[in-house]
Coordinates of C-alpha atoms and ligand atoms in Angstrom, one line a residue:
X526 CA 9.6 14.0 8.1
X527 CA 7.8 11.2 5.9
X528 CA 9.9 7.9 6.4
X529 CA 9.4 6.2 3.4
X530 CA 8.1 2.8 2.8
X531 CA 8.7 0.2 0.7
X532 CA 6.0 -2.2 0.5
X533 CA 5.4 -5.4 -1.9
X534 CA 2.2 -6.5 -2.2
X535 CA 2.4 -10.4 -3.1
X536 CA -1.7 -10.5 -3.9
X537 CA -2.3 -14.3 -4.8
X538 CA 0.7 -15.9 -5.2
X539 CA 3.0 -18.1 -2.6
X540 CA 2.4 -20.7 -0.5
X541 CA 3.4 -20.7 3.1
X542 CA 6.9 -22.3 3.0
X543 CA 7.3 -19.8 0.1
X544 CA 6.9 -16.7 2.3
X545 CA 9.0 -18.2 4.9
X546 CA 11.7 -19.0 2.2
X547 CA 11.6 -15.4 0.9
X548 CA 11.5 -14.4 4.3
X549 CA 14.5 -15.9 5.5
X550 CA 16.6 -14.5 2.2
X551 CA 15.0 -11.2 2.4
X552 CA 16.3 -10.7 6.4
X553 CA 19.7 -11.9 5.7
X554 CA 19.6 -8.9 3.1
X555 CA 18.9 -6.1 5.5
X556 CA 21.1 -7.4 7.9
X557 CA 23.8 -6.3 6.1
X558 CA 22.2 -3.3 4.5
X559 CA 21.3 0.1 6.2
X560 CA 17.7 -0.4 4.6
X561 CA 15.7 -0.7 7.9
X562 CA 16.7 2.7 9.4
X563 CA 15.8 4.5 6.5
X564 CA 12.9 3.0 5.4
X565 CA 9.6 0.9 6.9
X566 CA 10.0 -2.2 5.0
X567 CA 6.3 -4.0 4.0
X568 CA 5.5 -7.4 3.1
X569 CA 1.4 -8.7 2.4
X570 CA 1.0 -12.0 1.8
X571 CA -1.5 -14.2 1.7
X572 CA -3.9 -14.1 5.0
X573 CA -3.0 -17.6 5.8
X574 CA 0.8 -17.2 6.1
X575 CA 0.4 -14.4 8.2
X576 CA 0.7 -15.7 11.5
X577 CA 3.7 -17.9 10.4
X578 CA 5.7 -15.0 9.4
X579 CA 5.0 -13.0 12.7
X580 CA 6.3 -16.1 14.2
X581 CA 9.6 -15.7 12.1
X582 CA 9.9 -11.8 12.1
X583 CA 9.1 -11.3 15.7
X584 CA 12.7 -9.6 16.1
X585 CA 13.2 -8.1 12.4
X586 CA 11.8 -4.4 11.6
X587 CA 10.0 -6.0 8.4
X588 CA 6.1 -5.1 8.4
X589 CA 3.4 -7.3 7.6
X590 CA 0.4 -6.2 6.0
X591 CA -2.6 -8.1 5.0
X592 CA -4.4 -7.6 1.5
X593 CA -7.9 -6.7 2.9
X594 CA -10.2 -7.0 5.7
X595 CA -13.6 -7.0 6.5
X596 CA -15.5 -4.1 8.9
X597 CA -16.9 -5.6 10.9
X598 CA -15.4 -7.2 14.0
X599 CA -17.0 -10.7 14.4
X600 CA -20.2 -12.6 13.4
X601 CA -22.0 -14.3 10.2
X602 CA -19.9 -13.3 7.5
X603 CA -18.6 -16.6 6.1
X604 CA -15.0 -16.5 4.7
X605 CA -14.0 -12.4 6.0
X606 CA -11.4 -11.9 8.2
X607 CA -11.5 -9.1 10.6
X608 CA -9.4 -6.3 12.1
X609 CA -8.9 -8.2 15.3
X610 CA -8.2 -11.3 13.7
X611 CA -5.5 -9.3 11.6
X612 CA -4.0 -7.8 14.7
X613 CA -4.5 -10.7 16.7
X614 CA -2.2 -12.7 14.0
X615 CA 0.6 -9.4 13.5
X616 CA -0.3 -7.3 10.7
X617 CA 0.7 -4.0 11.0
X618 CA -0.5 -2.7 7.7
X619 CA -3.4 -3.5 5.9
X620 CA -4.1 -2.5 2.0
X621 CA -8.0 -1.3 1.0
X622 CA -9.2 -0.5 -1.9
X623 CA -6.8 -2.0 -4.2
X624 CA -8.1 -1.7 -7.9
X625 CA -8.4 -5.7 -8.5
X626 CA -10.5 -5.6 -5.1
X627 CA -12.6 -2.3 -7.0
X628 CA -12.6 -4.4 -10.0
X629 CA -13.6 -8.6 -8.9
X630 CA -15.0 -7.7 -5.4
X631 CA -17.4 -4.9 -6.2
X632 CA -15.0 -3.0 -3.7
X633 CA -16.5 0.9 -3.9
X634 CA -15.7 3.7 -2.0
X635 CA -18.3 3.1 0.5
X636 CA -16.8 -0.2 1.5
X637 CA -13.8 0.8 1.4
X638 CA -14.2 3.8 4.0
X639 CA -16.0 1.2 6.2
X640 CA -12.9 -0.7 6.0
X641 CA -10.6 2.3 6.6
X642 CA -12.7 3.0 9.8
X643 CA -12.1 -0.3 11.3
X644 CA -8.1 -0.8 10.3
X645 CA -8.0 2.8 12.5
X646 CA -10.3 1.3 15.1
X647 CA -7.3 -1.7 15.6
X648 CA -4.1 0.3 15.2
X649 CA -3.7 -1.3 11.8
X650 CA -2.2 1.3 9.2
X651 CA -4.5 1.8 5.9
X652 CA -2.9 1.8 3.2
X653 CA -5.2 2.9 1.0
X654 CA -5.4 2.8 -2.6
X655 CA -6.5 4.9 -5.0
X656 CA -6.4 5.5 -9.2
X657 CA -7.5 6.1 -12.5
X658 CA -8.2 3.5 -15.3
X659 CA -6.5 4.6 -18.8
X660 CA -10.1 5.4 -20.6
X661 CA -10.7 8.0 -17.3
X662 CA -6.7 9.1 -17.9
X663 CA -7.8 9.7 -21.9
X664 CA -10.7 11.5 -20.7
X665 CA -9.2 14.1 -18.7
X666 CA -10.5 12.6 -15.9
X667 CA -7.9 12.2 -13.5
X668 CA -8.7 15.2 -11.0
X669 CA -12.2 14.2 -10.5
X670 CA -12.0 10.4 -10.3
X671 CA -9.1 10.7 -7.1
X672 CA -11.3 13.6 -5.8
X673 CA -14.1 11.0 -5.3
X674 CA -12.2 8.3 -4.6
X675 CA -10.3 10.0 -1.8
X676 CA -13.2 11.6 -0.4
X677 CA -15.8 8.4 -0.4
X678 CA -12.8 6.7 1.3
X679 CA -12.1 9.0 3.6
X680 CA -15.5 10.2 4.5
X681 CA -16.1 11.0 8.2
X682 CA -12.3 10.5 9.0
X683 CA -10.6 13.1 11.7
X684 CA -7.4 14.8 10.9
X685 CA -5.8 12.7 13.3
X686 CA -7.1 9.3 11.7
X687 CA -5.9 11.0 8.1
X688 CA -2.3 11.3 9.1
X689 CA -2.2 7.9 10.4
X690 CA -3.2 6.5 6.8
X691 CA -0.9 5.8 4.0
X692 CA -2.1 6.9 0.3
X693 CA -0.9 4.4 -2.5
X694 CA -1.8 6.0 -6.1
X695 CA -2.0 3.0 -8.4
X696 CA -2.5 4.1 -12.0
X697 CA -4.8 0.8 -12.8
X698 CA -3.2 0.8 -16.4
X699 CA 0.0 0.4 -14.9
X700 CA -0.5 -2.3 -12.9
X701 CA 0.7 -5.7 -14.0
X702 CA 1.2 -3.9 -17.7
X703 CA 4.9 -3.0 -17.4
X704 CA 3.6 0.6 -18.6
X705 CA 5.0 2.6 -15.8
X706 CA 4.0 6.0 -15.1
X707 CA 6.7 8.5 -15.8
X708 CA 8.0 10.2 -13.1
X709 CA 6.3 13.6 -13.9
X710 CA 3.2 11.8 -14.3
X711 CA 3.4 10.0 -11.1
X712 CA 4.9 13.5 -9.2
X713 CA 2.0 15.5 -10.6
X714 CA -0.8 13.0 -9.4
X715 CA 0.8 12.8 -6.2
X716 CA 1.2 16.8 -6.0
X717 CA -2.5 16.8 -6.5
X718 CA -3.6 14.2 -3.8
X719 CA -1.5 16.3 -1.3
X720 CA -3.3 19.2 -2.3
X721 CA -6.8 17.7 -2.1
X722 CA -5.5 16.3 1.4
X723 CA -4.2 19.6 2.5
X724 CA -7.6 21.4 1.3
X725 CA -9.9 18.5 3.4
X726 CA -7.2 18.5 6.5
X727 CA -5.3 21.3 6.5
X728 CA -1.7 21.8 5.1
X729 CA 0.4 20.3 8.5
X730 CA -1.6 17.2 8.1
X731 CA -1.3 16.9 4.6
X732 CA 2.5 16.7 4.9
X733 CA 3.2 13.9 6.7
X734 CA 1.2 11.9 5.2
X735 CA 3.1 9.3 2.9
X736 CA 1.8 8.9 -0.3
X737 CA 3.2 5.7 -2.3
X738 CA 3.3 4.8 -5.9
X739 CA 2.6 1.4 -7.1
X740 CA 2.1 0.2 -11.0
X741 CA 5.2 -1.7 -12.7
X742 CA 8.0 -0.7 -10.1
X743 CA 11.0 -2.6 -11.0
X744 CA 15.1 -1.9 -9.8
X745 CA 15.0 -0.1 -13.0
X746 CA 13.1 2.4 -12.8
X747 CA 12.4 2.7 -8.8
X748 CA 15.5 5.3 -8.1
X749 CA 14.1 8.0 -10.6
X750 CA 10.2 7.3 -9.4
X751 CA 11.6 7.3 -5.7
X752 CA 13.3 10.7 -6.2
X753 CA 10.4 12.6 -6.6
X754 CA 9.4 15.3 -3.8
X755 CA 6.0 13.9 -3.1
X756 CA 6.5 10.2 -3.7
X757 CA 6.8 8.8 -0.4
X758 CA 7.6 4.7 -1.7
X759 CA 6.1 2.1 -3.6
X760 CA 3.6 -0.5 -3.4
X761 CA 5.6 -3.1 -5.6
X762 CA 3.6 -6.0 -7.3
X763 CA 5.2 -8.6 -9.1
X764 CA 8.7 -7.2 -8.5
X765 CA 8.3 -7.9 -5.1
X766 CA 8.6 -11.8 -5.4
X767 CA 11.2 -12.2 -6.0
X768 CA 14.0 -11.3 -3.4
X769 CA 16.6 -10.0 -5.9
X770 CA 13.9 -7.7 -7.4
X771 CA 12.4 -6.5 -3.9
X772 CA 16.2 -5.7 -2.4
X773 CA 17.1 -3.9 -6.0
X774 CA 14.6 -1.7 -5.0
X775 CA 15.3 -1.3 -1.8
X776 CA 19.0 -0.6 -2.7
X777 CA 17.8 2.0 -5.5
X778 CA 15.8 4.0 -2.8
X779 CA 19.1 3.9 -0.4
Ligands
13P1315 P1 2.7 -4.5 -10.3 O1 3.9 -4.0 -9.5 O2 2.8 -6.0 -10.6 O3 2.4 -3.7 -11.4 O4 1.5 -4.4 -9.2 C1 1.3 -3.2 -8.5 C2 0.3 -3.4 -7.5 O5 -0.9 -3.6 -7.8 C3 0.7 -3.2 -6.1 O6 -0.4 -3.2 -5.3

């Protein structure tokens, strides 16, 4: 059984007082929804307002998850942040590999399976991104760019550290674009990771690990995205600022 997760990814945007605000609307929603026994529910915000939202969810299910992290643990690395400052401060969650990090930040698969590696090392759940740019999509490349993307992330990993990290396919032309994939395109790339993950790790292990979608989820087209047998939740950018938009979601997946 995969319990799905809903996750928003808030990148660079809200202060702390505007996380807290969100916060407080956001738990008043679940309280009188179902929501949190179905689903993991997943905020990231900014690595500064983590702490102060630990503080405030210390009794709600929510999840916090950082953005990114650095592998190492401590030392001369002016302005990273490491594992054991992330679990020190209460992320549960961490996301690596995220396109924009591929795409500013010289993020490549190398770092990112160093960064993998050390959210394991901590108890922090990966959730680890992967994708395909449109000129790649055009190209028929799809296949072989996740191929390598999952397996330079994933490189040296056990079984057992494989089916504690969560996949998040990220179409990079459909994030921030409002061009959502369709839902066969989304089931079929998603079909295809758990295939590649079931070829590497073996079938059993393949299955339980959840696979999200992220790229333009919106309440309008979550419920037909969130239907699909090997879509396992979303990573939700900017629909996940707002609280209306996050709990539409939320409500669609119920
Ligand atoms: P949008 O939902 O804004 O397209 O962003 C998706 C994303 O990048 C989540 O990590």
């Amino acid at each position: 059984m995969r319990i799905p997760i809903i996750a928003g990814n808030w990148k660079m945007n809200k202060t702390i007082g505007e996380t807290l605000d969100f916060l407080k609307i956001l738990s008043q929603e679940l309280q009188q929804s179902s929501a949190t026994t179905k689903f993991e529910i997943v905020i990231a915000p900014s690595f500064i307002a983590i702490n102060k939202m630990a503080e405030l969810l210390k009794d709600s299910p929510v999840k916090i998850c950082a953005q990114d992290l650095f592998w190492e643990d401590a030392g001369a690395f002016t302005g990273e942040i490491s594992a054991p400052m992330l679990k020190d401060a209460g992320a549960k969650y961490v996301i690596i590999g995220h396109s924009e990090r591929r795409q500013f930040f010289n993020e490549t698969d190398s770092t990112v399976n160093k960064k993998i590696k050390a959210a394991l090392k901590y108890n922090i759940v990966p959730i680890f991104c992967v994708g395909e740019t449109l000129a790649e999509r055009e190209a028929g490349k799809i296949e072989s760019i996740i191929a390598t993307q999952l397996t330079g992330g994933l490189m040296d990993l056990t079984a057992n550290d494989v089916t504690k990290t969560v996949i998040a396919y990220e179409p990079v032309w459909a994030i921030g674009t409002g061009k959502t994939a369709t839902k066969e395109q989304a089931e079929e790339v998603h079909l295809m990771i758990r295939q590649m993950l079931a070829k590497q790790f073996g079938q059993t292990n393949a299955d339980v690990i959840r696979i999200l979608y992220g790229g333009s989820v919106k309440p309008s087209n979550s419920k037909e995205l969130l239907s699909q047998p090997n879509i396992d939740g979303a990573l939700i950018g900017g629909a996940s600022l707002k609280p209306e938009d996050f709990m539409g979601i939320i409500k669609s997946a119920m």
